[in-house]
mmCIF file of C-alpha atoms and ligand atoms in Angstrom:
data_model
loop_
_atom_site.group_PDB
_atom_site.id
_atom_site.type_symbol
_atom_site.label_atom_id
_atom_site.label_comp_id
_atom_site.label_asym_id
_atom_site.label_seq_id
_atom_site.Cartn_x
_atom_site.Cartn_y
_atom_site.Cartn_z
ATOM 1 C CA MET A 124 -63.342 188.348 -73.171
ATOM 2 C CA HIS A 125 -63.527 184.795 -74.402
ATOM 3 C CA ILE A 126 -65.572 183.297 -77.269
ATOM 4 C CA ARG A 127 -66.382 179.585 -77.128
ATOM 5 C CA ILE A 128 -68.827 177.013 -78.478
ATOM 6 C CA ALA A 129 -72.018 176.997 -76.406
ATOM 7 C CA THR A 130 -73.172 173.770 -74.772
ATOM 8 C CA SER A 131 -76.449 172.585 -73.250
ATOM 9 C CA LEU A 132 -75.124 173.852 -69.885
ATOM 10 C CA ASP A 133 -75.368 177.390 -71.265
ATOM 11 C CA ARG A 134 -79.134 177.143 -71.769
ATOM 12 C CA ASP A 135 -80.166 179.582 -69.016
ATOM 13 C CA ASP A 136 -77.423 182.088 -69.842
ATOM 14 C CA VAL A 137 -78.267 182.036 -73.543
ATOM 15 C CA ARG A 138 -81.945 182.618 -72.761
ATOM 16 C CA GLU A 139 -81.011 185.467 -70.416
ATOM 17 C CA VAL A 140 -78.830 187.197 -73.025
ATOM 18 C CA HIS A 141 -81.742 187.471 -75.463
ATOM 19 C CA LEU A 142 -84.320 188.315 -72.799
ATOM 20 C CA CYS A 143 -82.086 191.277 -71.863
ATOM 21 C CA ALA A 144 -81.006 192.275 -75.380
ATOM 22 C CA PHE A 145 -84.270 192.285 -77.326
ATOM 23 C CA PRO A 146 -87.199 194.625 -76.760
ATOM 24 C CA LYS A 147 -90.514 193.575 -75.254
ATOM 25 C CA GLY A 148 -92.585 191.839 -77.901
ATOM 26 C CA GLU A 149 -89.550 190.097 -79.428
ATOM 27 C CA ARG A 150 -87.586 188.868 -76.420
ATOM 28 C CA GLU A 151 -89.696 185.776 -75.662
ATOM 29 C CA ILE A 152 -89.764 184.352 -79.179
ATOM 30 C CA VAL A 153 -86.074 185.145 -79.805
ATOM 31 C CA SER A 154 -84.840 183.634 -76.538
ATOM 32 C CA LYS A 155 -86.924 180.516 -77.220
ATOM 33 C CA LEU A 156 -85.373 180.249 -80.677
ATOM 34 C CA ALA A 157 -81.855 180.582 -79.236
ATOM 35 C CA VAL A 158 -82.475 177.767 -76.734
ATOM 36 C CA ASN A 159 -84.174 175.528 -79.316
ATOM 37 C CA LEU A 160 -81.202 175.925 -81.653
ATOM 38 C CA LEU A 161 -78.847 174.996 -78.836
ATOM 39 C CA PHE A 162 -80.559 171.615 -78.555
ATOM 40 C CA GLU A 163 -81.549 170.886 -82.158
ATOM 41 C CA GLU A 164 -79.388 168.268 -83.846
ATOM 42 C CA THR A 165 -78.835 169.178 -87.471
ATOM 43 C CA THR A 166 -76.708 167.984 -90.367
ATOM 44 C CA PRO A 167 -74.480 169.844 -90.907
ATOM 45 C CA GLN A 168 -74.217 171.078 -87.353
ATOM 46 C CA THR A 169 -75.757 174.223 -85.943
ATOM 47 C CA ILE A 170 -73.055 176.414 -84.404
ATOM 48 C CA SER A 171 -73.849 178.369 -81.230
ATOM 49 C CA LEU A 172 -71.189 180.672 -79.808
ATOM 50 C CA VAL A 173 -71.147 182.536 -76.505
ATOM 51 C CA VAL A 174 -68.963 185.339 -75.200
ATOM 52 C CA GLU A 175 -67.847 185.235 -71.594
ATOM 53 C CA THR A 176 -66.365 188.035 -69.563
ATOM 54 C CA GLY A 177 -65.114 186.565 -66.290
ATOM 55 C CA VAL A 178 -67.794 184.043 -65.419
ATOM 56 C CA ALA A 179 -70.752 185.789 -67.074
ATOM 57 C CA VAL A 180 -72.099 185.003 -70.531
ATOM 58 C CA VAL A 181 -72.824 188.378 -72.140
ATOM 59 C CA GLY A 182 -73.434 187.546 -75.805
ATOM 60 C CA HIS A 183 -74.649 184.749 -78.037
ATOM 61 C CA VAL A 184 -75.042 183.963 -81.730
ATOM 62 C CA ALA A 185 -76.311 180.916 -83.644
ATOM 63 C CA PHE A 186 -75.620 179.784 -87.204
ATOM 64 C CA SER A 187 -77.920 177.050 -88.546
ATOM 65 C CA PRO A 188 -77.810 175.297 -91.915
ATOM 66 C CA VAL A 189 -80.211 175.977 -94.777
ATOM 67 C CA ALA A 190 -80.678 173.781 -97.839
ATOM 68 C CA ILE A 191 -81.951 174.015 -101.390
ATOM 69 C CA ASP A 192 -83.517 171.256 -103.480
ATOM 70 C CA ASN A 193 -81.422 169.146 -105.835
ATOM 71 C CA ASN A 194 -78.055 170.612 -104.963
ATOM 72 C CA GLU A 195 -76.108 168.607 -102.435
ATOM 73 C CA ASN A 196 -72.922 170.479 -103.293
ATOM 74 C CA TRP A 197 -74.335 173.772 -102.094
ATOM 75 C CA GLN A 198 -74.317 174.664 -98.399
ATOM 76 C CA GLY A 199 -75.901 177.728 -96.870
ATOM 77 C CA TYR A 200 -76.277 178.893 -93.277
ATOM 78 C CA ILE A 201 -78.371 181.529 -91.575
ATOM 79 C CA LEU A 202 -77.224 183.758 -88.720
ATOM 80 C CA ALA A 203 -79.985 184.042 -86.074
ATOM 81 C CA PRO A 204 -80.288 185.124 -83.397
ATOM 82 C CA LEU A 205 -77.529 187.516 -82.275
ATOM 83 C CA GLY A 206 -77.722 189.336 -78.961
ATOM 84 C CA VAL A 207 -75.428 191.180 -76.567
ATOM 85 C CA LYS A 208 -76.489 192.228 -73.069
ATOM 86 C CA PRO A 209 -77.151 196.002 -73.012
ATOM 87 C CA ASP A 210 -74.346 196.821 -70.547
ATOM 88 C CA TYR A 211 -71.844 195.207 -72.912
ATOM 89 C CA GLN A 212 -73.060 196.635 -76.227
ATOM 90 C CA ASN A 213 -70.816 198.816 -78.409
ATOM 91 C CA CYS A 214 -67.695 196.943 -77.234
ATOM 92 C CA ARG A 215 -67.306 194.994 -80.526
ATOM 93 C CA ILE A 216 -68.743 191.814 -79.002
ATOM 94 C CA GLY A 217 -71.404 191.440 -81.719
ATOM 95 C CA SER A 218 -68.770 192.040 -84.412
ATOM 96 C CA LYS A 219 -66.418 189.468 -82.911
ATOM 97 C CA LEU A 220 -69.165 186.829 -82.694
ATOM 98 C CA ILE A 221 -70.029 187.372 -86.360
ATOM 99 C CA ASP A 222 -66.369 187.280 -87.419
ATOM 100 C CA ARG A 223 -65.673 184.095 -85.437
ATOM 101 C CA GLY A 224 -68.731 182.370 -86.888
ATOM 102 C CA MET A 225 -67.847 183.387 -90.424
ATOM 103 C CA GLN A 226 -64.306 182.027 -89.987
ATOM 104 C CA GLN A 227 -65.735 178.656 -88.968
ATOM 105 C CA LEU A 228 -68.205 178.609 -91.857
ATOM 106 C CA LEU A 229 -65.436 179.487 -94.315
ATOM 107 C CA LYS A 230 -63.407 176.525 -93.047
ATOM 108 C CA LEU A 231 -66.432 174.252 -93.471
ATOM 109 C CA GLY A 232 -66.692 175.354 -97.114
ATOM 110 C CA VAL A 233 -70.071 177.045 -96.653
ATOM 111 C CA ASN A 234 -71.115 178.933 -99.782
ATOM 112 C CA ILE A 235 -73.431 181.586 -98.455
ATOM 113 C CA LEU A 236 -74.554 183.051 -95.132
ATOM 114 C CA PHE A 237 -78.022 184.607 -94.804
ATOM 115 C CA VAL A 238 -79.308 186.936 -92.134
ATOM 116 C CA TYR A 239 -82.729 188.350 -91.371
ATOM 117 C CA GLY A 240 -82.459 191.331 -89.071
ATOM 118 C CA ASP A 241 -81.405 194.934 -88.813
ATOM 119 C CA SER A 242 -80.011 195.674 -92.277
ATOM 120 C CA LYS A 243 -78.088 198.764 -91.089
ATOM 121 C CA TYR A 244 -76.151 196.676 -88.597
ATOM 122 C CA TYR A 245 -75.493 193.677 -90.827
ATOM 123 C CA SER A 246 -74.466 195.730 -93.867
ATOM 124 C CA ARG A 247 -71.379 196.667 -91.786
ATOM 125 C CA PHE A 248 -70.208 193.073 -92.372
ATOM 126 C CA ASP A 249 -70.870 193.177 -96.155
ATOM 127 C CA PHE A 250 -74.198 191.380 -96.033
ATOM 128 C CA ARG A 251 -76.130 192.545 -99.114
ATOM 129 C CA ALA A 252 -79.746 192.477 -100.146
ATOM 130 C CA ASP A 253 -78.981 191.745 -103.809
ATOM 131 C CA VAL A 254 -77.183 188.494 -102.857
ATOM 132 C CA ALA A 255 -80.106 187.343 -100.677
ATOM 133 C CA ASP A 256 -82.732 188.377 -103.238
ATOM 134 C CA GLN A 257 -81.800 185.414 -105.415
ATOM 135 C CA TYR A 258 -83.108 183.118 -102.673
ATOM 136 C CA THR A 259 -86.665 182.915 -101.354
ATOM 137 C CA PRO A 260 -86.894 182.567 -97.566
ATOM 138 C CA PRO A 261 -89.035 179.752 -96.115
ATOM 139 C CA TYR A 262 -91.811 182.147 -95.000
ATOM 140 C CA LYS A 263 -93.199 185.502 -96.099
ATOM 141 C CA LEU A 264 -91.102 188.263 -94.524
ATOM 142 C CA GLN A 265 -92.630 190.965 -92.332
ATOM 143 C CA TYR A 266 -89.598 193.170 -93.035
ATOM 144 C CA PRO A 267 -88.245 192.268 -96.507
ATOM 145 C CA PHE A 268 -85.444 194.850 -96.205
ATOM 146 C CA GLY A 269 -83.971 192.718 -93.376
ATOM 147 C CA TRP A 270 -83.182 189.847 -95.772
ATOM 148 C CA GLN A 271 -79.470 189.900 -96.662
ATOM 149 C CA ALA A 272 -76.657 187.488 -97.438
ATOM 150 C CA ILE A 273 -72.926 187.293 -97.984
ATOM 151 C CA ALA A 274 -71.152 184.893 -100.363
ATOM 152 C CA LEU A 275 -68.360 183.118 -98.427
ATOM 153 C CA ASN A 276 -66.711 180.438 -100.548
ATOM 154 C CA ASP A 277 -66.922 180.357 -104.356
ATOM 155 C CA THR A 278 -70.529 180.133 -105.294
ATOM 156 C CA ASN A 279 -72.574 180.904 -108.372
ATOM 157 C CA ILE A 280 -75.176 183.433 -107.352
ATOM 158 C CA ALA A 281 -78.521 181.933 -108.364
ATOM 159 C CA LYS A 282 -79.909 183.303 -111.625
ATOM 160 C CA SER A 283 -83.515 182.732 -110.647
ATOM 161 C CA SER A 284 -85.080 182.697 -107.209
ATOM 162 C CA ILE A 285 -84.532 179.466 -105.295
ATOM 163 C CA LYS A 286 -86.487 178.562 -102.181
ATOM 164 C CA ILE A 287 -84.401 177.670 -99.159
ATOM 165 C CA ALA A 288 -85.387 175.315 -96.331
ATOM 166 C CA CYS A 289 -84.421 175.963 -92.704
ATOM 167 C CA VAL A 290 -84.027 173.845 -89.560
ATOM 168 C CA ASN A 291 -87.056 172.965 -87.375
ATOM 169 C CA SER A 292 -86.382 175.648 -84.770
ATOM 170 C CA LEU A 293 -86.821 178.319 -87.458
ATOM 171 C CA CYS A 294 -89.984 176.754 -88.904
ATOM 172 C CA ASP A 295 -92.317 179.304 -87.338
ATOM 173 C CA PRO A 296 -93.808 182.049 -89.530
ATOM 174 C CA GLU A 297 -93.766 184.436 -86.560
ATOM 175 C CA LEU A 298 -89.970 184.448 -86.670
ATOM 176 C CA TRP A 299 -90.011 185.795 -90.210
HETATM 177 C C1 COA B 540 -77.103 194.564 -82.515
HETATM 178 C C2 COA B 540 -76.159 194.046 -81.427
HETATM 179 C C3 COA B 540 -76.033 192.544 -81.519
HETATM 180 C C4 COA B 540 -74.797 194.714 -81.703
HETATM 181 O O1 COA B 540 -73.852 194.166 -80.775
HETATM 182 P P1 COA B 540 -72.673 195.077 -80.229
HETATM 183 O O2 COA B 540 -71.703 194.207 -79.548
HETATM 184 O O3 COA B 540 -73.235 196.210 -79.469
HETATM 185 O O4 COA B 540 -72.099 195.647 -81.628
HETATM 186 P P2 COA B 540 -70.623 196.094 -81.953
HETATM 187 O O5 COA B 540 -69.992 196.662 -80.731
HETATM 188 O O6 COA B 540 -69.922 195.010 -82.641
HETATM 189 O O7 COA B 540 -70.889 197.243 -83.005
HETATM 190 C C5 COA B 540 -71.313 198.469 -82.538
HETATM 191 C C6 COA B 540 -71.563 199.370 -83.711
HETATM 192 O O8 COA B 540 -72.750 198.907 -84.375
HETATM 193 C C7 COA B 540 -73.715 199.946 -84.362
HETATM 194 N N1 COA B 540 -75.025 199.334 -84.183
HETATM 195 C C8 COA B 540 -75.454 198.608 -83.135
HETATM 196 N N2 COA B 540 -76.725 198.241 -83.339
HETATM 197 C C9 COA B 540 -77.084 198.735 -84.526
HETATM 198 C C10 COA B 540 -78.257 198.703 -85.278
HETATM 199 N N3 COA B 540 -79.343 198.057 -84.839
HETATM 200 N N4 COA B 540 -78.274 199.325 -86.484
HETATM 201 C C11 COA B 540 -77.187 199.987 -86.944
HETATM 202 N N5 COA B 540 -76.034 200.041 -86.262
HETATM 203 C C12 COA B 540 -75.997 199.439 -85.078
HETATM 204 C C13 COA B 540 -73.334 200.828 -83.178
HETATM 205 O O9 COA B 540 -73.843 202.120 -83.341
HETATM 206 C C14 COA B 540 -71.817 200.807 -83.255
HETATM 207 O O10 COA B 540 -71.402 201.687 -84.284
HETATM 208 P P3 COA B 540 -69.923 202.374 -84.297
HETATM 209 O O11 COA B 540 -68.920 201.259 -84.455
HETATM 210 O O12 COA B 540 -69.969 203.251 -85.498
HETATM 211 O O13 COA B 540 -69.792 203.095 -82.996
HETATM 212 C C15 COA B 540 -76.608 194.492 -80.018
HETATM 213 O O14 COA B 540 -76.786 195.869 -80.000
HETATM 214 C C16 COA B 540 -77.915 193.817 -79.584
HETATM 215 O O15 COA B 540 -77.894 192.749 -78.987
HETATM 216 N N6 COA B 540 -79.049 194.468 -79.889
HETATM 217 C C17 COA B 540 -80.359 193.936 -79.525
HETATM 218 C C18 COA B 540 -80.707 192.706 -80.317
HETATM 219 C C19 COA B 540 -80.531 192.869 -81.815
HETATM 220 O O16 COA B 540 -80.899 193.919 -82.364
HETATM 221 N N7 COA B 540 -79.916 191.842 -82.464
HETATM 222 C C20 COA B 540 -79.455 191.856 -83.822
HETATM 223 C C21 COA B 540 -80.341 192.386 -84.858
HETATM 224 S S1 COA B 540 -81.616 191.240 -85.266
#
């Protein structure tokens, strides 16, 4: 198993991972998000990672930057989406993708990593609702309990709620 940075050549494989991983009703919008993030140019950069076994791509994750007003010294990211093909689930692939991404974000000096997804899964990696609650997501959440975050590098947890801004690919209320 090999984890590497995804490139534009991985577009079809990345789409396929999420079409297979997510249930009907979510798979189209999530796979479109994954492909859009692969091509969106952001500052700082969006990080897309894939897992290969042999020649097949079996998992993918993206980390895109989020910003807050009037604080250029603060850098946040959001993890979305994450998917592993069903035949390869429960083999630690999701965990390894998250760990690898977090290592890269730590090196970049990122302060905080958000996630919006299955809270039971992400709490395994120390994502916490009380850290995320200090920040208001860009859109109203359909599932507020899925909003979590982990502090990476030294950061002052906000004392009052601060609205965060996301990249264009995530600017769709249906994703939230
Ligand atoms: C969630 C997902 C990415 C996990 O990837 P994975 O490679 O199977 O996960 P890992 O092997 O690293 O971890 C497996 C462990 O997580 C648990 N787990 C998996 N999905 C879970 C979930 N939704 N909620 C709680 N626990 C979950 C498994 O039971 C297993 O537990 P164990 O270690 O006690 O046996 C994968 O199942 C997937 O693609 N699911 C569909 C898409 C999705 O839900 N994406 C992320 C949430 S938005």
